[in-house]
PDB file of C-alpha atoms and ligand atoms in Angstrom:
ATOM      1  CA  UNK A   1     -44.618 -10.265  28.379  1.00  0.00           C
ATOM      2  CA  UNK A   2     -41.741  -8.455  28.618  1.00  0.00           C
ATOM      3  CA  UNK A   3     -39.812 -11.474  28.753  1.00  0.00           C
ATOM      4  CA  UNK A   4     -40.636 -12.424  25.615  1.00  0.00           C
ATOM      5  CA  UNK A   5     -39.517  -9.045  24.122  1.00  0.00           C
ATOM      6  CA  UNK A   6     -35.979  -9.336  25.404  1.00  0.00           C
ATOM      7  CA  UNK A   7     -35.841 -13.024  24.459  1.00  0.00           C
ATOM      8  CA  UNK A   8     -36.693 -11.897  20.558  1.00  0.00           C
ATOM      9  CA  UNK A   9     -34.101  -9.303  21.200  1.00  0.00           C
ATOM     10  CA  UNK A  10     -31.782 -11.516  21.910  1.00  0.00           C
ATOM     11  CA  UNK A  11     -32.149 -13.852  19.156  1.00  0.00           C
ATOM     12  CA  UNK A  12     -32.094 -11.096  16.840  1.00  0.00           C
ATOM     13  CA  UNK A  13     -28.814 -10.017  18.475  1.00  0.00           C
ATOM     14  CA  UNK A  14     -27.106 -13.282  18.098  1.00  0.00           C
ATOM     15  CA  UNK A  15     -28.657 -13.152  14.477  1.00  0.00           C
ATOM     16  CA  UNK A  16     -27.048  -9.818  13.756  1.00  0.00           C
ATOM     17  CA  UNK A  17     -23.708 -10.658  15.397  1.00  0.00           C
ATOM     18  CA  UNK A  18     -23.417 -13.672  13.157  1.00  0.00           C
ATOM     19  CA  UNK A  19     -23.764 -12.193  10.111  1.00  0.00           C
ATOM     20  CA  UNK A  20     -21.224  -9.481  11.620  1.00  0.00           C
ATOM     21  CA  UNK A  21     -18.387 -11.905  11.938  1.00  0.00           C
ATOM     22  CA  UNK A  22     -18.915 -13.655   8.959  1.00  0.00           C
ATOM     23  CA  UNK A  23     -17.552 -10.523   7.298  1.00  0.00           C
ATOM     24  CA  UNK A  24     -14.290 -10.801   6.504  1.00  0.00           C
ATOM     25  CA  UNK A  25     -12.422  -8.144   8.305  1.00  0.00           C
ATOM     26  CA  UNK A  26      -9.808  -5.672   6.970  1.00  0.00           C
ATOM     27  CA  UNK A  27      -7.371  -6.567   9.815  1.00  0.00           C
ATOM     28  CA  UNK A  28      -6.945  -9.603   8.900  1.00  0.00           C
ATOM     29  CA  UNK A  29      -3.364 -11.561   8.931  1.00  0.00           C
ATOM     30  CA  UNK A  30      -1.210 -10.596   6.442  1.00  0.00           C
ATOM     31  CA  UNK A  31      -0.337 -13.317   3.518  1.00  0.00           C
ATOM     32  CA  UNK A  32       3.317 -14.890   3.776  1.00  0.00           C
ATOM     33  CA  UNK A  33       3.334 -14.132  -0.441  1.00  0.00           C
ATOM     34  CA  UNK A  34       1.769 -10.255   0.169  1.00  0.00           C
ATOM     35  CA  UNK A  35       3.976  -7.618  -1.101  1.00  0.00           C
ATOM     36  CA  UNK A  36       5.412  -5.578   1.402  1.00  0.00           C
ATOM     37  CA  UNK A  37       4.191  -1.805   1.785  1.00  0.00           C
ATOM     38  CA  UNK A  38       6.118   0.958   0.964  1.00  0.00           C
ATOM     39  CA  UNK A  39       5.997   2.180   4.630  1.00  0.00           C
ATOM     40  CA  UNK A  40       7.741  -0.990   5.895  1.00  0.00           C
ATOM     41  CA  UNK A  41      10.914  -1.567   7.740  1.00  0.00           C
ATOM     42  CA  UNK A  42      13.091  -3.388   6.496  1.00  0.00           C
ATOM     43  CA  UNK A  43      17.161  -4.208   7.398  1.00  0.00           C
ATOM     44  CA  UNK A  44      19.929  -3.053   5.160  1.00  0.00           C
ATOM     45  CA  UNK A  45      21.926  -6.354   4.661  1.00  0.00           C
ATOM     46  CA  UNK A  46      25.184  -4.854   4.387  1.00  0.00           C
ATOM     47  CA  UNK A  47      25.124  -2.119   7.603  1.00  0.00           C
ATOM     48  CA  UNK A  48      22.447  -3.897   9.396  1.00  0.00           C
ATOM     49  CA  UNK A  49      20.041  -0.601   9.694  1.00  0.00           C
ATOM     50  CA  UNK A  50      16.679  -0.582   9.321  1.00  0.00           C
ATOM     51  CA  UNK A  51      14.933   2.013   6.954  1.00  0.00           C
ATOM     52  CA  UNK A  52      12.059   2.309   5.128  1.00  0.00           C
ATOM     53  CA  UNK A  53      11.310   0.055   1.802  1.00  0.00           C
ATOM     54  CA  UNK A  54      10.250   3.062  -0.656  1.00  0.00           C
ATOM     55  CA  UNK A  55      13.924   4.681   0.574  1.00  0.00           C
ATOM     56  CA  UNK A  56      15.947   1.087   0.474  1.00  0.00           C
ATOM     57  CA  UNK A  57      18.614  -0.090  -2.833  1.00  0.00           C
ATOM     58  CA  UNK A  58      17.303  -3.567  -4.092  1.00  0.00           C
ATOM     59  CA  UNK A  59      20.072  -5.249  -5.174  1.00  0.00           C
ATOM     60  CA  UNK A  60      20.192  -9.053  -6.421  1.00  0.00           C
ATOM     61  CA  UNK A  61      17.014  -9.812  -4.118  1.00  0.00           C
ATOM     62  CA  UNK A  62      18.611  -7.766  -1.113  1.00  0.00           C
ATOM     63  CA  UNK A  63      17.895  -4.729   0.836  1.00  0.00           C
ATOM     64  CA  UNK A  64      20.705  -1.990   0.942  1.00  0.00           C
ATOM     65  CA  UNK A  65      20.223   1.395   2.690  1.00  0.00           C
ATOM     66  CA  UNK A  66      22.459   3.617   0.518  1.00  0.00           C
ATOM     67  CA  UNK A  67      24.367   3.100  -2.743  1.00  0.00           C
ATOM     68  CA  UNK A  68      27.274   3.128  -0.533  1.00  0.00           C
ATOM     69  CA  UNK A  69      26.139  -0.281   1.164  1.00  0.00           C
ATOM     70  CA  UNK A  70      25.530  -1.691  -2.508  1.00  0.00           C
ATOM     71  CA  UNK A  71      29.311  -0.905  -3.139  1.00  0.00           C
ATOM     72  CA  UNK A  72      30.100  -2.441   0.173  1.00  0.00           C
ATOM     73  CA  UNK A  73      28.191  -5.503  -0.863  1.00  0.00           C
TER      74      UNK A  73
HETATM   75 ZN1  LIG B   1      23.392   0.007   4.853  1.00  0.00          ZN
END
C-alpha cells in the first residue's frame, strides 16, 4: 500500500526533524554577560557617535571615540 509508504515516511520525517531541532543552533540569542565583538557599534559617551569597538578609547569602563573625547571627558 502506498499509504503505508508515505505514512512510514512521515514518521521518519517527524523523527528526523526532531533530532534537527534539538541541535542547538548557532543563531542563537546572544548572552547578557557575552563579550561584545570587535565589529560592534557602540556610542562614544562623550560626543554621542557611534563607531566601531576595535576603533573606540576605553576609558574607566566607558566608550570614547577619539583621544580627544577622553580629554573632553
Ligand atoms: Zn567622541
Amino acid at each position: 500500500m502506498i499509504l503505508k509508504v508515505l505514512l512510514v515516511l512521515l514518521v521518519i520525517g517527524i523523527v528526523y526533524f526532531m533530532f534537527i531541532k534539538k541541535k542547538p543552533l548557532p543563531t542563537t540569542k546572544k548572552d547578557e554577560n557575552e563579550k561584545l565583538e570587535s565589529n560592534d557599534m557602540v556610542q562614544c559617551v562623550s560626543c554621542g557617535t557611534y563607531a566601531e569597538l576595535g576603533e573606540t578609547i576605553i576609558s574607566s569602563n566607558k566608550y570614547y571615540c577619539s583621544s580627544q573625547c577622553v580629554d573632553k571627558g
